[in-house]
Amino acid sequence: ALPKDATAEQIKQWRADQGIPETHDKYDLNLGNGVVIGEADKPMVDAYLKRAHEANLTPDQVKSSLGWYYEEQQRRTAERATMDREAQSKGEDALRKEWGAEYTRDLNLINGYLDQAPPGFKERFIGGRLADGTPIGSAPDALRFLLGKALELNPMGTVVPNAGGNQLQGV
């Protein structure tokens, strides 16, 4: 074990004996299994490596920890994708039942309403999440709200389709 009050020279020698690199940035980050540390993760990984080096973690311990992190990240991503598909299916089923034949029209009204936002906002908004993690684009309450706003802006959307006659006269 490393002596409690080790000198800098003793720490350097002990780390060399344990296979611990001289500095945190010298750890081998080849995690195998095709795992590549992305640019977005590099600051977090670098902070972890600094802490791991201070704690005298061996290269195997560092690889094991980072390997777990990326496996857990992949598991959680897959889990979230499954939950998103379930939320989308449940939301669509509920709104199809509620809106009936008007389902497609109502979605078109919502899309038209959101198309008025600045470029890129619609995609970021619909792809966003509510506080409970539900995607906004799959949340019936959010879509009902947006439909209400779309109909306020465009009351022509409230005209019953295929009712015959002139739609302008119906308004």
PDB file of C-alpha atoms in Angstrom:
ATOM      1  CA  ALA A   1       0.000   0.000   0.000  1.00  0.00           C
ATOM      2  CA  LEU A   2       1.007   3.573  -0.526  1.00  0.00           C
ATOM      3  CA  PRO A   3       2.405   5.016   2.736  1.00  0.00           C
ATOM      4  CA  LYS A   4       0.057   7.492   4.457  1.00  0.00           C
ATOM      5  CA  ASP A   5       2.454  10.440   4.315  1.00  0.00           C
ATOM      6  CA  ALA A   6       4.178   9.494   1.070  1.00  0.00           C
ATOM      7  CA  THR A   7       6.477  11.971  -0.584  1.00  0.00           C
ATOM      8  CA  ALA A   8       5.997  13.033  -4.184  1.00  0.00           C
ATOM      9  CA  GLU A   9       8.850  10.709  -5.179  1.00  0.00           C
ATOM     10  CA  GLN A  10       7.282   7.756  -3.301  1.00  0.00           C
ATOM     11  CA  ILE A  11       3.909   8.419  -4.960  1.00  0.00           C
ATOM     12  CA  LYS A  12       5.560   8.557  -8.371  1.00  0.00           C
ATOM     13  CA  GLN A  13       7.358   5.252  -7.776  1.00  0.00           C
ATOM     14  CA  TRP A  14       4.279   3.585  -6.278  1.00  0.00           C
ATOM     15  CA  ARG A  15       2.134   4.642  -9.253  1.00  0.00           C
ATOM     16  CA  ALA A  16       4.773   3.310 -11.655  1.00  0.00           C
ATOM     17  CA  ASP A  17       4.783  -0.014  -9.766  1.00  0.00           C
ATOM     18  CA  GLN A  18       0.978  -0.186 -10.027  1.00  0.00           C
ATOM     19  CA  GLY A  19       0.921   0.709 -13.724  1.00  0.00           C
ATOM     20  CA  ILE A  20      -0.765   4.049 -13.039  1.00  0.00           C
ATOM     21  CA  PRO A  21       0.268   6.696 -15.573  1.00  0.00           C
ATOM     22  CA  GLU A  22       2.229   9.749 -14.444  1.00  0.00           C
ATOM     23  CA  THR A  23      -0.609  12.124 -15.363  1.00  0.00           C
ATOM     24  CA  HIS A  24      -4.368  11.756 -15.757  1.00  0.00           C
ATOM     25  CA  ASP A  25      -4.238  12.352 -19.505  1.00  0.00           C
ATOM     26  CA  LYS A  26      -2.041   9.316 -20.058  1.00  0.00           C
ATOM     27  CA  TYR A  27      -4.716   6.707 -19.229  1.00  0.00           C
ATOM     28  CA  ASP A  28      -5.455   4.338 -22.117  1.00  0.00           C
ATOM     29  CA  LEU A  29      -9.032   5.074 -23.187  1.00  0.00           C
ATOM     30  CA  ASN A  30      -9.420   2.230 -25.664  1.00  0.00           C
ATOM     31  CA  LEU A  31     -12.559   0.765 -24.088  1.00  0.00           C
ATOM     32  CA  GLY A  32     -13.128  -1.901 -26.752  1.00  0.00           C
ATOM     33  CA  ASN A  33     -16.516  -2.982 -28.112  1.00  0.00           C
ATOM     34  CA  GLY A  34     -16.433  -0.086 -30.567  1.00  0.00           C
ATOM     35  CA  VAL A  35     -16.897   2.472 -27.780  1.00  0.00           C
ATOM     36  CA  VAL A  36     -15.544   5.869 -28.761  1.00  0.00           C
ATOM     37  CA  ILE A  37     -15.587   8.815 -26.382  1.00  0.00           C
ATOM     38  CA  GLY A  38     -17.420  11.590 -28.201  1.00  0.00           C
ATOM     39  CA  GLU A  39     -16.467  15.248 -28.221  1.00  0.00           C
ATOM     40  CA  ALA A  40     -19.399  16.135 -25.960  1.00  0.00           C
ATOM     41  CA  ASP A  41     -18.216  13.636 -23.326  1.00  0.00           C
ATOM     42  CA  LYS A  42     -14.559  14.640 -23.331  1.00  0.00           C
ATOM     43  CA  PRO A  43     -14.820  17.358 -20.611  1.00  0.00           C
ATOM     44  CA  MET A  44     -16.693  14.965 -18.301  1.00  0.00           C
ATOM     45  CA  VAL A  45     -14.260  12.117 -18.967  1.00  0.00           C
ATOM     46  CA  ASP A  46     -11.297  14.429 -18.419  1.00  0.00           C
ATOM     47  CA  ALA A  47     -12.716  15.535 -15.050  1.00  0.00           C
ATOM     48  CA  TYR A  48     -13.260  11.876 -14.135  1.00  0.00           C
ATOM     49  CA  LEU A  49      -9.689  10.982 -15.136  1.00  0.00           C
ATOM     50  CA  LYS A  50      -8.316  13.765 -12.922  1.00  0.00           C
ATOM     51  CA  ARG A  51     -10.294  12.387  -9.978  1.00  0.00           C
ATOM     52  CA  ALA A  52      -9.344   8.799 -10.818  1.00  0.00           C
ATOM     53  CA  HIS A  53      -5.665   9.752 -10.964  1.00  0.00           C
ATOM     54  CA  GLU A  54      -5.890  11.566  -7.613  1.00  0.00           C
ATOM     55  CA  ALA A  55      -7.459   8.391  -6.170  1.00  0.00           C
ATOM     56  CA  ASN A  56      -4.692   6.267  -7.732  1.00  0.00           C
ATOM     57  CA  LEU A  57      -7.026   4.135  -9.819  1.00  0.00           C
ATOM     58  CA  THR A  58      -5.305   1.632 -12.041  1.00  0.00           C
ATOM     59  CA  PRO A  59      -5.856   1.661 -15.794  1.00  0.00           C
ATOM     60  CA  ASP A  60      -8.052  -1.454 -15.458  1.00  0.00           C
ATOM     61  CA  GLN A  61     -10.206   0.254 -12.841  1.00  0.00           C
ATOM     62  CA  VAL A  62     -10.568   3.340 -15.035  1.00  0.00           C
ATOM     63  CA  LYS A  63     -11.502   1.253 -18.082  1.00  0.00           C
ATOM     64  CA  SER A  64     -13.988  -0.754 -16.022  1.00  0.00           C
ATOM     65  CA  SER A  65     -15.638   2.400 -14.662  1.00  0.00           C
ATOM     66  CA  LEU A  66     -15.855   4.116 -18.040  1.00  0.00           C
ATOM     67  CA  GLY A  67     -17.035   0.896 -19.665  1.00  0.00           C
ATOM     68  CA  TRP A  68     -19.860   0.668 -17.138  1.00  0.00           C
ATOM     69  CA  TYR A  69     -20.778   4.309 -17.738  1.00  0.00           C
ATOM     70  CA  TYR A  70     -21.141   3.852 -21.490  1.00  0.00           C
ATOM     71  CA  GLU A  71     -23.015   0.551 -21.117  1.00  0.00           C
ATOM     72  CA  GLU A  72     -25.414   2.198 -18.666  1.00  0.00           C
ATOM     73  CA  GLN A  73     -25.843   5.160 -20.983  1.00  0.00           C
ATOM     74  CA  GLN A  74     -26.698   2.801 -23.848  1.00  0.00           C
ATOM     75  CA  ARG A  75     -29.147   0.849 -21.655  1.00  0.00           C
ATOM     76  CA  ARG A  76     -30.890   4.037 -20.543  1.00  0.00           C
ATOM     77  CA  THR A  77     -31.085   5.316 -24.115  1.00  0.00           C
ATOM     78  CA  ALA A  78     -32.726   2.067 -25.238  1.00  0.00           C
ATOM     79  CA  GLU A  79     -35.093   2.188 -22.258  1.00  0.00           C
ATOM     80  CA  ARG A  80     -36.077   5.766 -23.046  1.00  0.00           C
ATOM     81  CA  ALA A  81     -36.678   4.877 -26.717  1.00  0.00           C
ATOM     82  CA  THR A  82     -39.013   2.084 -25.621  1.00  0.00           C
ATOM     83  CA  MET A  83     -40.862   4.437 -23.275  1.00  0.00           C
ATOM     84  CA  ASP A  84     -41.104   7.045 -26.047  1.00  0.00           C
ATOM     85  CA  ARG A  85     -42.632   4.511 -28.459  1.00  0.00           C
ATOM     86  CA  GLU A  86     -45.156   3.467 -25.795  1.00  0.00           C
ATOM     87  CA  ALA A  87     -46.056   7.102 -25.043  1.00  0.00           C
ATOM     88  CA  GLN A  88     -46.475   7.829 -28.748  1.00  0.00           C
ATOM     89  CA  SER A  89     -48.695   4.789 -29.252  1.00  0.00           C
ATOM     90  CA  LYS A  90     -50.856   5.525 -26.197  1.00  0.00           C
ATOM     91  CA  GLY A  91     -51.133   9.213 -27.076  1.00  0.00           C
ATOM     92  CA  GLU A  92     -52.038   8.499 -30.670  1.00  0.00           C
ATOM     93  CA  ASP A  93     -54.631   5.896 -29.644  1.00  0.00           C
ATOM     94  CA  ALA A  94     -56.242   8.311 -27.173  1.00  0.00           C
ATOM     95  CA  LEU A  95     -56.403  11.175 -29.674  1.00  0.00           C
ATOM     96  CA  ARG A  96     -57.626   8.990 -32.538  1.00  0.00           C
ATOM     97  CA  LYS A  97     -60.452   7.823 -30.274  1.00  0.00           C
ATOM     98  CA  GLU A  98     -61.220  11.384 -29.156  1.00  0.00           C
ATOM     99  CA  TRP A  99     -60.787  13.187 -32.485  1.00  0.00           C
ATOM    100  CA  GLY A 100     -62.015  10.369 -34.710  1.00  0.00           C
ATOM    101  CA  ALA A 101     -61.978  11.173 -38.415  1.00  0.00           C
ATOM    102  CA  GLU A 102     -60.596  14.638 -37.626  1.00  0.00           C
ATOM    103  CA  TYR A 103     -57.317  13.227 -36.231  1.00  0.00           C
ATOM    104  CA  THR A 104     -55.225  13.917 -39.337  1.00  0.00           C
ATOM    105  CA  ARG A 105     -56.821  17.322 -39.880  1.00  0.00           C
ATOM    106  CA  ASP A 106     -56.167  18.284 -36.263  1.00  0.00           C
ATOM    107  CA  LEU A 107     -52.521  17.262 -36.465  1.00  0.00           C
ATOM    108  CA  ASN A 108     -52.210  19.297 -39.655  1.00  0.00           C
ATOM    109  CA  LEU A 109     -53.685  22.310 -37.862  1.00  0.00           C
ATOM    110  CA  ILE A 110     -51.164  21.895 -35.024  1.00  0.00           C
ATOM    111  CA  ASN A 111     -48.309  21.589 -37.501  1.00  0.00           C
ATOM    112  CA  GLY A 112     -49.502  24.662 -39.379  1.00  0.00           C
ATOM    113  CA  TYR A 113     -49.728  26.598 -36.133  1.00  0.00           C
ATOM    114  CA  LEU A 114     -46.185  25.602 -35.125  1.00  0.00           C
ATOM    115  CA  ASP A 115     -44.874  26.378 -38.609  1.00  0.00           C
ATOM    116  CA  GLN A 116     -45.382  30.057 -37.746  1.00  0.00           C
ATOM    117  CA  ALA A 117     -42.643  29.893 -35.111  1.00  0.00           C
ATOM    118  CA  PRO A 118     -39.037  30.856 -35.882  1.00  0.00           C
ATOM    119  CA  PRO A 119     -37.077  28.335 -37.981  1.00  0.00           C
ATOM    120  CA  GLY A 120     -36.104  25.228 -36.056  1.00  0.00           C
ATOM    121  CA  PHE A 121     -38.359  25.974 -33.077  1.00  0.00           C
ATOM    122  CA  LYS A 122     -41.092  23.544 -34.095  1.00  0.00           C
ATOM    123  CA  GLU A 123     -38.706  20.581 -34.206  1.00  0.00           C
ATOM    124  CA  ARG A 124     -37.058  21.504 -30.899  1.00  0.00           C
ATOM    125  CA  PHE A 125     -40.426  22.094 -29.250  1.00  0.00           C
ATOM    126  CA  ILE A 126     -42.139  18.913 -30.456  1.00  0.00           C
ATOM    127  CA  GLY A 127     -38.956  16.947 -29.696  1.00  0.00           C
ATOM    128  CA  GLY A 128     -38.820  18.417 -26.196  1.00  0.00           C
ATOM    129  CA  ARG A 129     -40.079  16.753 -23.044  1.00  0.00           C
ATOM    130  CA  LEU A 130     -42.533  17.547 -20.305  1.00  0.00           C
ATOM    131  CA  ALA A 131     -41.396  17.528 -16.669  1.00  0.00           C
ATOM    132  CA  ASP A 132     -42.394  13.853 -16.369  1.00  0.00           C
ATOM    133  CA  GLY A 133     -40.189  12.930 -19.350  1.00  0.00           C
ATOM    134  CA  THR A 134     -43.032  12.449 -21.854  1.00  0.00           C
ATOM    135  CA  PRO A 135     -42.194  13.777 -25.341  1.00  0.00           C
ATOM    136  CA  ILE A 136     -44.337  16.851 -26.022  1.00  0.00           C
ATOM    137  CA  GLY A 137     -45.324  15.484 -29.433  1.00  0.00           C
ATOM    138  CA  SER A 138     -46.776  12.366 -27.757  1.00  0.00           C
ATOM    139  CA  ALA A 139     -48.626  14.075 -24.899  1.00  0.00           C
ATOM    140  CA  PRO A 140     -52.380  14.288 -25.552  1.00  0.00           C
ATOM    141  CA  ASP A 141     -52.838  17.264 -23.196  1.00  0.00           C
ATOM    142  CA  ALA A 142     -50.115  19.232 -24.979  1.00  0.00           C
ATOM    143  CA  LEU A 143     -51.576  18.414 -28.399  1.00  0.00           C
ATOM    144  CA  ARG A 144     -55.101  19.331 -27.243  1.00  0.00           C
ATOM    145  CA  PHE A 145     -53.772  22.671 -26.017  1.00  0.00           C
ATOM    146  CA  LEU A 146     -51.944  23.302 -29.283  1.00  0.00           C
ATOM    147  CA  LEU A 147     -55.039  22.364 -31.285  1.00  0.00           C
ATOM    148  CA  GLY A 148     -57.072  24.871 -29.264  1.00  0.00           C
ATOM    149  CA  LYS A 149     -54.530  27.595 -30.054  1.00  0.00           C
ATOM    150  CA  ALA A 150     -54.442  26.601 -33.715  1.00  0.00           C
ATOM    151  CA  LEU A 151     -58.239  26.799 -33.921  1.00  0.00           C
ATOM    152  CA  GLU A 152     -58.244  30.210 -32.214  1.00  0.00           C
ATOM    153  CA  LEU A 153     -55.802  31.451 -34.830  1.00  0.00           C
ATOM    154  CA  ASN A 154     -57.576  29.743 -37.721  1.00  0.00           C
ATOM    155  CA  PRO A 155     -61.290  29.311 -37.019  1.00  0.00           C
ATOM    156  CA  MET A 156     -61.739  27.959 -40.554  1.00  0.00           C
ATOM    157  CA  GLY A 157     -60.369  24.730 -39.126  1.00  0.00           C
ATOM    158  CA  THR A 158     -63.604  24.358 -37.136  1.00  0.00           C
ATOM    159  CA  VAL A 159     -65.795  24.055 -40.223  1.00  0.00           C
ATOM    160  CA  VAL A 160     -67.127  20.551 -40.475  1.00  0.00           C
ATOM    161  CA  PRO A 161     -65.548  18.961 -43.544  1.00  0.00           C
ATOM    162  CA  ASN A 162     -67.673  17.266 -46.155  1.00  0.00           C
ATOM    163  CA  ALA A 163     -70.768  19.037 -44.848  1.00  0.00           C
ATOM    164  CA  GLY A 164     -71.567  20.237 -48.322  1.00  0.00           C
ATOM    165  CA  GLY A 165     -72.112  23.767 -49.386  1.00  0.00           C
ATOM    166  CA  ASN A 166     -69.707  26.635 -49.325  1.00  0.00           C
ATOM    167  CA  GLN A 167     -67.298  26.572 -46.352  1.00  0.00           C
ATOM    168  CA  LEU A 168     -67.109  30.372 -46.278  1.00  0.00           C
ATOM    169  CA  GLN A 169     -70.896  30.497 -45.876  1.00  0.00           C
ATOM    170  CA  GLY A 170     -70.592  27.940 -43.068  1.00  0.00           C
ATOM    171  CA  VAL A 171     -68.178  30.224 -41.201  1.00  0.00           C
TER     172      VAL A 171
END
